[in-house]
Coordinates of C-alpha atoms in Angstrom, one line a residue:
Chain D
M1 CA 189.0 28.6 10.8
A2 CA 186.1 26.2 10.5
D3 CA 187.1 24.1 13.5
Q4 CA 187.7 26.6 16.3
P5 CA 186.8 25.4 19.8
A6 CA 184.3 27.3 21.9
P7 CA 186.0 30.2 23.8
I8 CA 186.7 29.6 27.5
Q9 CA 185.9 32.3 30.0
V10 CA 188.6 33.0 32.6
E11 CA 187.3 32.6 36.2
D12 CA 189.9 34.5 38.2
G13 CA 193.2 36.3 38.2
D14 CA 194.2 39.3 36.0
F15 CA 191.9 38.3 33.2
K16 CA 188.8 37.3 35.1
G17 CA 185.8 37.6 32.8
W18 CA 187.9 37.7 29.6
Y19 CA 187.9 34.9 27.1
L20 CA 190.8 32.9 25.9
S21 CA 191.6 33.4 22.3
P22 CA 189.7 30.9 20.2
F23 CA 192.3 30.5 17.5
H24 CA 194.2 27.3 16.7
D25 CA 197.3 29.3 16.1
D26 CA 200.7 28.0 17.0
Y27 CA 202.4 31.4 17.0
V28 CA 199.8 33.0 19.3
N29 CA 200.2 30.0 21.6
L30 CA 203.9 30.6 21.6
I31 CA 203.8 34.3 22.5
G32 CA 200.3 34.4 24.2
P33 CA 197.9 33.5 25.5
F34 CA 195.9 36.4 24.3
Y35 CA 192.6 37.2 26.0
Y36 CA 189.6 38.9 24.4
Q37 CA 186.3 40.5 25.4
P38 CA 183.8 42.8 23.7
D39 CA 183.6 46.3 25.2
E40 CA 180.3 47.9 26.2
N41 CA 179.7 48.8 22.5
G42 CA 180.4 45.3 21.3
Q43 CA 183.8 46.1 19.8
M44 CA 186.4 43.5 20.5
R45 CA 189.4 44.0 22.7
V46 CA 192.5 41.7 22.8
A47 CA 194.8 41.7 25.9
L48 CA 198.2 40.3 26.8
K49 CA 200.2 40.6 30.0
V50 CA 203.8 41.6 29.6
E51 CA 206.1 38.9 30.9
Q52 CA 209.8 38.6 31.0
R53 CA 209.8 36.5 27.8
H54 CA 208.3 39.4 25.9
L55 CA 211.1 41.9 26.7
N56 CA 213.9 43.1 24.5
G57 CA 217.5 43.7 25.6
G58 CA 216.5 47.1 26.9
G59 CA 214.0 45.7 29.4
I60 CA 210.8 46.8 27.7
M61 CA 208.4 44.8 25.6
H62 CA 209.9 44.0 22.2
G63 CA 208.4 45.9 19.3
G64 CA 207.8 42.7 17.5
C65 CA 205.6 41.5 20.3
L66 CA 203.5 44.6 20.2
L67 CA 203.3 44.2 16.4
S68 CA 202.2 40.6 16.8
L69 CA 199.4 41.7 19.1
A70 CA 198.4 44.4 16.6
D71 CA 198.5 42.0 13.6
T72 CA 196.3 39.5 15.5
A73 CA 194.0 42.3 16.7
L74 CA 193.3 43.3 13.1
F75 CA 191.5 40.0 12.6
I76 CA 189.7 40.1 15.9
I77 CA 188.5 43.6 15.4
A78 CA 187.3 42.6 11.9
M79 CA 185.7 39.4 13.1
D80 CA 182.1 40.3 12.3
E81 CA 183.1 41.4 8.8
N82 CA 185.1 38.4 8.1
K83 CA 183.1 35.4 9.4
T84 CA 183.1 33.2 6.4
S85 CA 186.1 34.1 4.5
G86 CA 189.4 34.1 6.5
G87 CA 192.1 36.3 5.2
V88 CA 195.7 37.5 5.4
T89 CA 197.3 40.8 6.4
M90 CA 198.2 42.8 3.3
Q91 CA 199.7 45.8 5.0
L92 CA 200.2 47.1 8.5
D93 CA 201.7 50.2 9.9
A94 CA 202.4 51.2 13.5
Q95 CA 203.5 54.1 15.5
F96 CA 205.2 53.3 18.8
V97 CA 204.1 56.0 21.2
S98 CA 205.3 54.8 24.5
P99 CA 206.8 51.6 25.9
A100 CA 205.0 48.6 27.5
N101 CA 206.7 47.4 30.7
L102 CA 206.9 44.2 32.6
G103 CA 203.6 43.4 34.3
D104 CA 201.6 45.8 32.2
I105 CA 198.3 44.5 30.8
I106 CA 198.1 45.8 27.3
I107 CA 194.9 46.0 25.4
A108 CA 194.3 46.3 21.6
S109 CA 191.1 47.7 20.3
G110 CA 189.9 49.4 17.2
E111 CA 187.4 49.7 14.4
V112 CA 186.7 48.6 10.9
V113 CA 187.2 51.7 8.7
R114 CA 185.8 50.1 5.6
S115 CA 184.8 46.5 4.7
G116 CA 185.0 45.9 0.9
K117 CA 184.6 43.0 -1.3
S118 CA 188.2 41.9 -1.3
T119 CA 189.7 44.0 1.5
I120 CA 189.0 45.2 5.1
F121 CA 190.6 48.4 6.4
V122 CA 191.1 48.4 10.1
R123 CA 192.7 50.7 12.6
G124 CA 193.3 50.5 16.3
Q125 CA 195.4 51.2 19.3
I126 CA 197.2 49.4 22.1
T127 CA 196.9 51.0 25.5
T128 CA 197.8 50.1 29.1
N129 CA 195.9 51.8 31.9
D130 CA 194.5 54.2 29.2
T131 CA 198.0 55.3 28.2
P132 CA 198.6 54.9 24.5
V133 CA 201.3 52.4 23.6
M134 CA 200.8 52.0 19.9
A135 CA 198.6 53.3 17.1
F136 CA 198.2 50.9 14.1
S137 CA 196.3 50.4 10.9
G138 CA 196.2 47.6 8.5
I139 CA 194.5 46.1 5.5
I140 CA 193.2 42.5 5.5
K141 CA 193.0 40.7 2.2
R142 CA 190.0 38.4 2.3
S143 CA 190.7 34.8 1.3
S144 CA 189.5 33.7 -2.1
R145 CA 190.0 30.8 -4.5
S146 CA 191.3 33.1 -7.2
G147 CA 194.6 34.1 -5.4
A148 CA 196.2 37.5 -5.0
Chain Z
M1 CA 223.6 46.8 24.9
A2 CA 227.0 47.2 26.6
D3 CA 227.3 43.7 27.7
Q4 CA 226.6 41.6 24.6
P5 CA 228.5 38.3 24.3
A6 CA 230.7 37.6 21.3
P7 CA 228.8 36.2 18.4
I8 CA 229.0 32.4 17.7
Q9 CA 229.5 31.1 14.2
V10 CA 227.3 28.1 13.3
E11 CA 229.4 25.1 12.1
D12 CA 226.9 23.0 10.2
G13 CA 223.2 22.7 9.2
D14 CA 221.0 25.2 7.5
F15 CA 222.8 28.1 8.9
K16 CA 226.4 27.0 8.5
G17 CA 228.6 30.1 8.4
W18 CA 226.0 32.4 9.9
Y19 CA 226.3 33.9 13.3
L20 CA 223.9 33.6 16.2
S21 CA 222.2 36.8 17.1
P22 CA 224.3 38.6 19.7
F23 CA 221.4 40.1 21.6
H24 CA 220.5 39.4 25.2
D25 CA 216.9 39.6 24.2
D26 CA 214.3 37.4 25.8
Y27 CA 211.7 37.9 23.1
V28 CA 214.1 37.0 20.3
N29 CA 215.1 33.9 22.3
L30 CA 211.4 33.0 22.5
I31 CA 210.7 33.2 18.8
G32 CA 214.2 32.7 17.4
P33 CA 217.1 32.0 17.2
F34 CA 217.8 34.6 14.6
Y35 CA 221.0 34.2 12.6
Y36 CA 223.0 37.0 11.0
Q37 CA 225.7 37.5 8.5
P38 CA 227.0 40.4 6.4
D39 CA 226.5 40.1 2.6
E40 CA 229.3 40.7 0.1
N41 CA 228.8 44.5 0.5
G42 CA 229.0 44.4 4.2
Q43 CA 225.3 44.9 4.7
M44 CA 223.7 42.8 7.5
R45 CA 221.2 40.1 6.8
V46 CA 219.1 38.4 9.5
A47 CA 217.6 34.9 9.0
L48 CA 215.0 32.7 10.6
K49 CA 213.8 29.2 9.6
V50 CA 210.0 28.9 9.6
E51 CA 209.0 26.2 12.1
Q52 CA 205.6 24.9 13.2
R53 CA 205.5 27.2 16.2
H54 CA 205.7 30.2 13.9
L55 CA 202.5 29.4 11.9
N56 CA 199.1 30.9 12.2
G57 CA 195.8 29.0 12.0
G58 CA 196.0 29.1 8.2
G59 CA 199.2 27.1 8.2
I60 CA 201.5 30.0 7.0
M61 CA 203.9 32.0 9.1
H62 CA 202.0 34.4 11.3
G63 CA 202.2 38.0 10.3
G64 CA 203.4 39.0 13.7
C65 CA 206.4 36.7 13.4
L66 CA 207.4 38.4 10.1
L67 CA 206.9 41.8 11.7
S68 CA 209.1 40.7 14.7
L69 CA 211.8 39.8 12.3
A70 CA 211.4 43.1 10.5
D71 CA 211.5 45.1 13.7
T72 CA 214.6 43.3 14.9
A73 CA 216.2 43.7 11.5
L74 CA 215.8 47.5 11.7
F75 CA 218.4 47.6 14.5
I76 CA 220.7 45.1 12.9
I77 CA 220.7 47.0 9.5
A78 CA 221.4 50.2 11.4
M79 CA 224.0 48.7 13.7
D80 CA 226.9 50.7 12.3
E81 CA 225.0 53.9 12.7
N82 CA 223.9 53.1 16.2
K83 CA 226.8 51.6 18.0
T84 CA 226.9 53.8 21.0
S85 CA 223.4 54.9 21.5
G86 CA 220.8 52.1 21.6
G87 CA 217.3 53.1 20.5
V88 CA 213.7 52.1 20.2
T89 CA 211.3 51.7 17.2
M90 CA 209.3 54.9 16.6
Q91 CA 207.4 53.7 13.5
L92 CA 207.2 50.7 11.3
D93 CA 205.2 49.8 8.2
A94 CA 205.1 46.7 6.2
Q95 CA 203.6 45.3 3.1
F96 CA 203.0 41.6 3.1
V97 CA 203.6 40.5 -0.5
S98 CA 203.7 36.7 -0.3
P99 CA 203.4 34.1 2.5
A100 CA 206.3 32.3 4.2
N101 CA 205.8 28.6 4.6
L102 CA 206.9 25.9 6.9
G103 CA 210.6 25.1 6.3
D104 CA 211.4 28.3 4.5
I105 CA 214.5 30.1 5.4
I106 CA 213.5 33.8 5.4
I107 CA 216.1 36.5 5.2
A108 CA 215.8 40.2 6.2
S109 CA 218.1 42.8 4.6
G110 CA 218.1 46.5 3.9
E111 CA 219.7 49.8 4.1
V112 CA 219.9 53.0 6.2
V113 CA 218.0 55.7 4.2
R114 CA 219.2 58.5 6.5
S115 CA 221.0 58.6 9.8
G116 CA 220.2 61.8 11.7
K117 CA 221.0 63.1 15.1
S118 CA 217.9 61.7 16.9
T119 CA 216.4 59.3 14.3
I120 CA 217.6 56.6 11.8
F121 CA 215.4 55.9 8.8
V122 CA 215.7 52.3 7.6
R123 CA 214.0 50.2 4.9
G124 CA 214.3 46.6 4.0
Q125 CA 212.8 43.5 2.7
I126 CA 212.3 39.8 3.8
T127 CA 212.8 37.2 1.1
T128 CA 212.9 33.5 0.8
N129 CA 214.8 32.0 -2.1
D130 CA 214.8 35.5 -3.6
T131 CA 211.1 35.7 -3.6
P132 CA 209.8 38.8 -1.8
V133 CA 207.8 38.1 1.3
M134 CA 207.6 41.5 2.9
A135 CA 208.8 45.1 2.3
F136 CA 209.2 47.2 5.4
S137 CA 210.5 50.6 6.5
G138 CA 210.9 52.0 9.9
I139 CA 212.2 54.8 12.1
I140 CA 214.5 54.2 15.0
K141 CA 214.6 56.8 17.7
R142 CA 218.0 57.0 19.2
S143 CA 218.2 56.7 23.0
S144 CA 218.9 59.9 24.9
R145 CA 218.8 61.1 28.5
S146 CA 216.2 63.7 27.6
G147 CA 213.3 61.4 26.7
A148 CA 210.8 61.5 23.8
Chain Q
M1 CA 204.1 80.9 12.1
A2 CA 204.5 84.1 14.0
D3 CA 203.0 86.4 11.5
Q4 CA 199.7 84.7 10.5
P5 CA 196.7 86.9 9.7
A6 CA 193.5 86.6 11.7
P7 CA 191.2 83.9 10.3
I8 CA 188.3 85.1 8.2
Q9 CA 184.9 83.6 8.7
V10 CA 183.0 82.7 5.5
E11 CA 179.6 84.4 5.3
D12 CA 177.8 82.3 2.7
G13 CA 178.0 79.5 0.2
D14 CA 179.1 75.9 0.9
F15 CA 181.5 76.9 3.7
K16 CA 179.3 79.4 5.5
G17 CA 180.5 79.6 9.1
W18 CA 183.9 78.0 8.3
Y19 CA 187.1 79.9 8.6
L20 CA 189.7 80.4 5.8
S21 CA 192.9 78.6 6.5
P22 CA 195.2 81.1 8.4
F23 CA 198.4 79.9 6.9
H24 CA 200.7 81.9 4.6
D25 CA 201.4 78.8 2.6
D26 CA 201.9 79.0 -1.2
Y27 CA 201.1 75.4 -1.8
V28 CA 197.9 75.5 0.1
N29 CA 196.9 78.6 -1.8
L30 CA 197.7 76.7 -5.0
I31 CA 195.5 73.7 -4.3
G32 CA 193.1 75.2 -1.8
P33 CA 191.6 77.2 -0.2
F34 CA 191.2 75.0 2.8
Y35 CA 188.5 75.8 5.4
Y36 CA 188.6 75.0 9.0
Q37 CA 186.3 74.9 12.0
P38 CA 186.3 73.3 15.4
D39 CA 183.7 70.6 16.0
E40 CA 181.4 70.5 19.0
N41 CA 184.3 69.0 21.1
G42 CA 186.8 71.6 20.0
Q43 CA 188.7 69.4 17.7
M44 CA 189.7 71.0 14.4
R45 CA 188.3 70.0 11.1
V46 CA 189.7 71.0 7.7
A47 CA 187.6 71.0 4.5
L48 CA 188.1 71.2 0.8
K49 CA 185.6 71.1 -2.1
V50 CA 186.6 68.8 -4.9
E51 CA 186.9 70.8 -8.1
Q52 CA 187.9 69.8 -11.7
R53 CA 191.5 70.9 -11.0
H54 CA 191.8 68.3 -8.2
L55 CA 190.9 65.3 -10.4
N56 CA 193.2 62.7 -11.8
G57 CA 192.9 61.1 -15.3
G58 CA 190.3 58.7 -14.0
G59 CA 187.9 61.5 -13.0
I60 CA 188.2 61.2 -9.3
M61 CA 190.2 63.3 -6.8
H62 CA 193.9 62.7 -7.3
G63 CA 195.5 60.7 -4.4
G64 CA 198.1 63.4 -4.1
C65 CA 195.5 66.0 -3.3
L66 CA 193.9 63.8 -0.6
L67 CA 197.4 63.3 0.8
S68 CA 198.0 67.1 0.7
L69 CA 194.9 67.6 2.8
A70 CA 195.9 64.9 5.2
D71 CA 199.4 66.3 5.6
T72 CA 198.1 69.8 6.2
A73 CA 195.5 68.4 8.6
L74 CA 198.2 66.8 10.8
F75 CA 199.3 70.3 11.8
I76 CA 195.9 71.7 12.2
I77 CA 194.8 68.8 14.4
A78 CA 198.0 69.3 16.5
M79 CA 197.7 73.0 16.6
D80 CA 197.1 73.2 20.3
E81 CA 200.1 71.0 21.0
N82 CA 202.4 72.9 18.7
K83 CA 201.7 76.6 19.2
T84 CA 205.1 77.8 19.8
S85 CA 207.4 75.5 17.9
G86 CA 206.4 74.8 14.3
G87 CA 207.5 71.5 12.8
V88 CA 207.8 69.3 9.8
T89 CA 206.2 66.0 8.8
M90 CA 208.5 63.1 9.7
Q91 CA 206.2 60.3 8.5
L92 CA 202.7 59.8 7.1
D93 CA 200.8 56.8 6.0
A94 CA 197.4 56.7 4.4
Q95 CA 194.8 54.1 3.5
F96 CA 192.6 55.1 0.6
V97 CA 189.2 53.6 1.4
S98 CA 186.9 55.2 -1.2
P99 CA 187.1 57.9 -3.9
A100 CA 186.3 61.5 -3.6
N101 CA 184.3 62.9 -6.5
L102 CA 183.7 66.2 -8.2
G103 CA 181.6 68.5 -6.0
D104 CA 182.2 66.5 -2.8
I105 CA 183.1 68.5 0.3
I106 CA 185.7 66.4 2.0
I107 CA 186.6 67.0 5.7
A108 CA 189.7 65.9 7.6
S109 CA 189.6 65.5 11.3
G110 CA 191.5 63.6 13.9
E111 CA 193.3 63.5 17.2
V112 CA 196.7 63.8 18.8
V113 CA 197.7 60.3 19.9
R114 CA 200.7 61.5 21.9
S115 CA 202.5 64.8 22.2
G116 CA 206.1 64.3 23.2
K117 CA 209.1 66.6 23.6
S118 CA 210.3 66.3 20.0
T119 CA 207.5 64.5 18.2
I120 CA 203.7 64.6 18.0
F121 CA 201.8 61.5 16.9
V122 CA 198.5 62.3 15.1
R123 CA 195.9 60.2 13.4
G124 CA 192.8 61.1 11.5
Q125 CA 190.4 60.5 8.7
I126 CA 188.9 62.2 5.7
T127 CA 185.2 61.8 5.1
T128 CA 182.6 63.1 2.8
N129 CA 179.0 63.0 4.0
D130 CA 180.2 60.7 6.8
T131 CA 181.5 58.2 4.2
P132 CA 185.2 57.4 4.9
V133 CA 187.5 58.4 2.1
M134 CA 190.9 58.1 3.8
A135 CA 192.4 57.0 7.1
F136 CA 195.8 58.5 7.9
S137 CA 198.4 58.8 10.6
G138 CA 201.5 60.8 10.9
I139 CA 204.4 62.0 13.0
I140 CA 205.3 65.7 13.3
K141 CA 208.8 66.5 14.3
R142 CA 208.8 69.7 16.3
S143 CA 211.2 72.4 15.1
S144 CA 214.3 73.0 17.1
R145 CA 217.6 74.7 16.7
S146 CA 219.6 71.5 16.9
G147 CA 218.3 69.9 13.7
A148 CA 217.2 66.3 13.0
Chain E
M1 CA 194.2 55.9 -20.0
A2 CA 193.3 54.8 -23.5
D3 CA 193.5 58.3 -25.0
Q4 CA 196.9 59.6 -23.8
P5 CA 198.8 61.9 -26.2
A6 CA 202.3 60.9 -27.3
P7 CA 204.9 62.2 -24.9
I8 CA 206.9 65.3 -25.8
Q9 CA 210.7 65.4 -25.3
V10 CA 212.0 68.6 -23.8
E11 CA 214.6 70.3 -26.0
D12 CA 216.4 72.6 -23.6
G13 CA 216.5 74.0 -20.0
D14 CA 216.7 72.0 -16.8
F15 CA 214.7 69.1 -18.2
K16 CA 216.5 68.7 -21.6
G17 CA 216.0 65.2 -22.8
W18 CA 213.2 64.4 -20.3
Y19 CA 209.6 63.7 -21.4
L20 CA 206.6 65.6 -20.3
S21 CA 204.2 63.5 -18.4
P22 CA 201.7 61.9 -20.7
F23 CA 198.7 62.0 -18.4
H24 CA 195.5 63.9 -19.0
D25 CA 195.4 64.7 -15.4
D26 CA 194.1 68.0 -14.1
Y27 CA 195.8 67.8 -10.7
V28 CA 199.2 67.0 -12.2
N29 CA 198.7 69.9 -14.5
L30 CA 197.9 72.1 -11.5
I31 CA 201.0 71.3 -9.5
G32 CA 203.3 70.1 -12.3
P33 CA 204.4 69.7 -14.9
F34 CA 206.1 66.4 -14.1
Y35 CA 208.9 65.1 -16.3
Y36 CA 209.8 61.5 -16.8
Q37 CA 212.6 59.5 -18.3
P38 CA 213.8 55.9 -18.0
D39 CA 217.2 55.4 -16.3
E40 CA 219.9 53.2 -17.8
N41 CA 218.2 50.1 -16.5
G42 CA 214.9 51.1 -18.0
Q43 CA 213.3 52.0 -14.7
M44 CA 211.1 55.1 -14.8
R45 CA 212.0 58.3 -13.0
V46 CA 209.7 61.3 -12.4
A47 CA 211.0 64.8 -11.8
L48 CA 209.7 68.1 -10.6
K49 CA 211.4 71.4 -10.0
V50 CA 210.6 73.1 -6.7
E51 CA 209.0 76.5 -7.3
Q52 CA 207.7 79.1 -5.0
R53 CA 204.1 77.8 -5.4
H54 CA 205.2 74.4 -4.0
L55 CA 206.5 75.9 -0.7
N56 CA 204.8 75.7 2.7
G57 CA 204.8 78.5 5.3
G58 CA 208.2 77.4 6.5
G59 CA 209.8 78.1 3.1
I60 CA 210.4 74.4 2.1
M61 CA 208.5 72.2 -0.2
H62 CA 205.1 71.3 1.3
G63 CA 204.9 67.7 2.4
G64 CA 201.7 67.4 0.4
C65 CA 203.5 68.2 -2.8
L66 CA 206.2 65.6 -2.1
L67 CA 203.4 63.1 -1.4
S68 CA 201.7 64.1 -4.7
L69 CA 204.9 63.3 -6.6
A70 CA 205.2 60.0 -4.7
D71 CA 201.6 59.0 -5.4
T72 CA 202.0 59.8 -9.1
A73 CA 205.3 58.0 -9.2
L74 CA 203.7 54.7 -8.0
F75 CA 201.8 54.5 -11.2
I76 CA 204.7 55.5 -13.4
I77 CA 207.0 53.0 -11.7
A78 CA 204.4 50.3 -12.2
M79 CA 203.6 51.4 -15.8
D80 CA 204.9 48.2 -17.4
E81 CA 202.8 46.0 -15.0
N82 CA 199.7 48.0 -15.4
K83 CA 199.3 48.8 -19.1
T84 CA 195.8 47.6 -19.7
S85 CA 194.1 47.9 -16.4
G86 CA 194.4 51.4 -14.7
G87 CA 194.1 51.5 -11.0
V88 CA 193.9 53.5 -7.8
T89 CA 196.1 53.9 -4.8
M90 CA 195.0 51.7 -2.0
Q91 CA 197.7 52.6 0.5
L92 CA 200.8 54.8 0.7
D93 CA 203.3 55.5 3.4
A94 CA 206.2 57.9 3.4
Q95 CA 209.2 58.9 5.5
F96 CA 210.3 62.5 5.1
V97 CA 214.0 62.3 5.5
S98 CA 215.2 65.8 4.5
P99 CA 213.6 68.9 3.1
A100 CA 213.4 69.9 -0.6
N101 CA 214.2 73.6 -1.2
L102 CA 213.3 76.2 -3.7
G103 CA 215.1 75.5 -7.0
D104 CA 215.8 71.8 -6.3
I105 CA 215.1 69.3 -9.0
I106 CA 213.6 66.4 -7.1
I107 CA 213.4 62.9 -8.7
A108 CA 211.2 60.0 -7.8
S109 CA 212.3 56.5 -8.7
G110 CA 211.6 53.0 -7.5
E111 CA 210.7 49.4 -8.2
V112 CA 207.8 47.0 -8.3
V113 CA 208.1 44.7 -5.3
R114 CA 205.4 42.4 -6.5
S115 CA 202.8 42.5 -9.2
G116 CA 199.7 40.4 -8.3
K117 CA 196.4 39.8 -9.9
S118 CA 194.6 42.5 -8.1
T119 CA 197.3 44.6 -6.5
I120 CA 200.8 46.0 -7.3
F121 CA 203.3 46.7 -4.5
V122 CA 205.7 49.5 -5.2
R123 CA 208.4 51.2 -3.3
G124 CA 210.6 54.1 -4.2
Q125 CA 212.4 57.2 -3.1
I126 CA 212.6 60.9 -3.9
T127 CA 216.1 62.4 -4.1
T128 CA 217.7 65.7 -5.0
N129 CA 221.3 65.6 -6.1
D130 CA 221.5 62.1 -4.7
T131 CA 220.4 63.3 -1.3
P132 CA 217.4 61.3 0.0
V133 CA 214.3 63.5 0.5
M134 CA 211.6 60.8 1.0
A135 CA 211.3 57.1 1.0
F136 CA 207.8 55.8 0.2
S137 CA 205.9 52.6 -0.5
G138 CA 202.4 52.0 -1.8
I139 CA 199.9 49.5 -3.0
I140 CA 198.0 50.0 -6.3
K141 CA 194.7 48.3 -6.6
R142 CA 194.1 47.4 -10.2
S143 CA 190.9 48.5 -11.8
S144 CA 188.3 45.8 -12.4
R145 CA 184.6 45.5 -13.2
S146 CA 183.9 43.8 -9.9
G147 CA 184.7 46.7 -7.6
A148 CA 186.5 46.8 -4.3

């Protein structure tokens, strides 16, 4: 994560004022872009607009795409706790409470429940127009030289 | 799901003998293709080869991509229980036990724990070369006319 | 649930002002009593004092006892959504973020994420002196005559 | 865990041939006793008979009691991987697939998914007469001098 570019602020369109995700991350580039922005309390939010390519055979956003946003959001929510160490997801669970539909802008947000020496506990939610789409929680394992 | 094409069996390469995923599914087309094949006991397995586009900034497969495979696998594992009804994921949880790396062929498999009237409980695992990568479980909500 | 007694308000001691759990519930009577009280926003809180009988061999509260409080709290948090129907837990997950110790008063609280026709999604946390002990989420399946 | 008594084998009744749980554990003593026995493959099973005191207000075993068995079983399933270090539950999730009723003998069993340096990933199930009651998975954090 040492060599991330400076974030770029979007100047117009649906995501005006949001920043483009700063990660060099092939997978996020494949399914994204993701946009991010702190809320009024300084907590990070991550957004994605539902496009045709995100849909499943039933015509709603694929669960895997929602999970991908949740998994990415864990690290963005925990960014302040994890500046120097990187990390990997150790565990994630998610409740799918309502579908996301084509054209929706979905936003992930959340909080660090506890930041420990080797792990960070995070939980959050994905909403669209304040309707809950998913609740999720996860554990980040901080990177270390000594392995798992 | 009524109008799925016949599956196509792969004739050579890494996935010789496997079938291409039969789903009309834009998201799976975006991150896939996924391949599938029953094992010797008739239980379905779903496979994906880790490519550069699946990697995160740390150079391993993005957790969201693993979760996307797991979420898709829920439905393929439960296919025999769910032929006529369709469904959506209600809940999924996952333990990330070791990373998947560029070039790995990762395979999801599992079992139906219980098939009820409105829900199907599934659990499974993703492995590469018999090394566990992820353990997951999930609940499918069957489709119905009466909603959630 | 039709025949619950009126709740009793505690007049002194650690739980002065709290109510005794109104449930005819042998298991809660075995490990409890649990106390409950709405907070200033009307959201229910459920409390338990950690006694010797709640400890594991390591001298901290047994994880199963924390989970028992969480599982019970799901229904108390969802009480307003579930007045007439009863229900059972369909799924629960929990992150254990720090231990509860002998003498601690631990308090479960939370919110309904979504209340649907057949399920209620809840999430919450257990804290002691505002320190997080556990984060949890769960799905209640409403009771019905037609079964699972 | 250094000072556990030798296990006692039960000589008659429902649990003939099973061993009494070897743990000095007040909470298990409160809700138990638990019985344990290796199966034909050497994997540990943990059993409990459903009594009136384990029931909820609906007349089935309280979810918290099932969760308590699952949480305890994590450590018994992982016993061979964890002989010298002790540990605490870091995360647990459970799917409640069918109820346990008064008089049922319920049995938890499972497997270690991965045993790492600081964590052990376990999953298992609780059954009664081969009917699935619960599927669960969890992460044990090994004890260490360096803290969380």
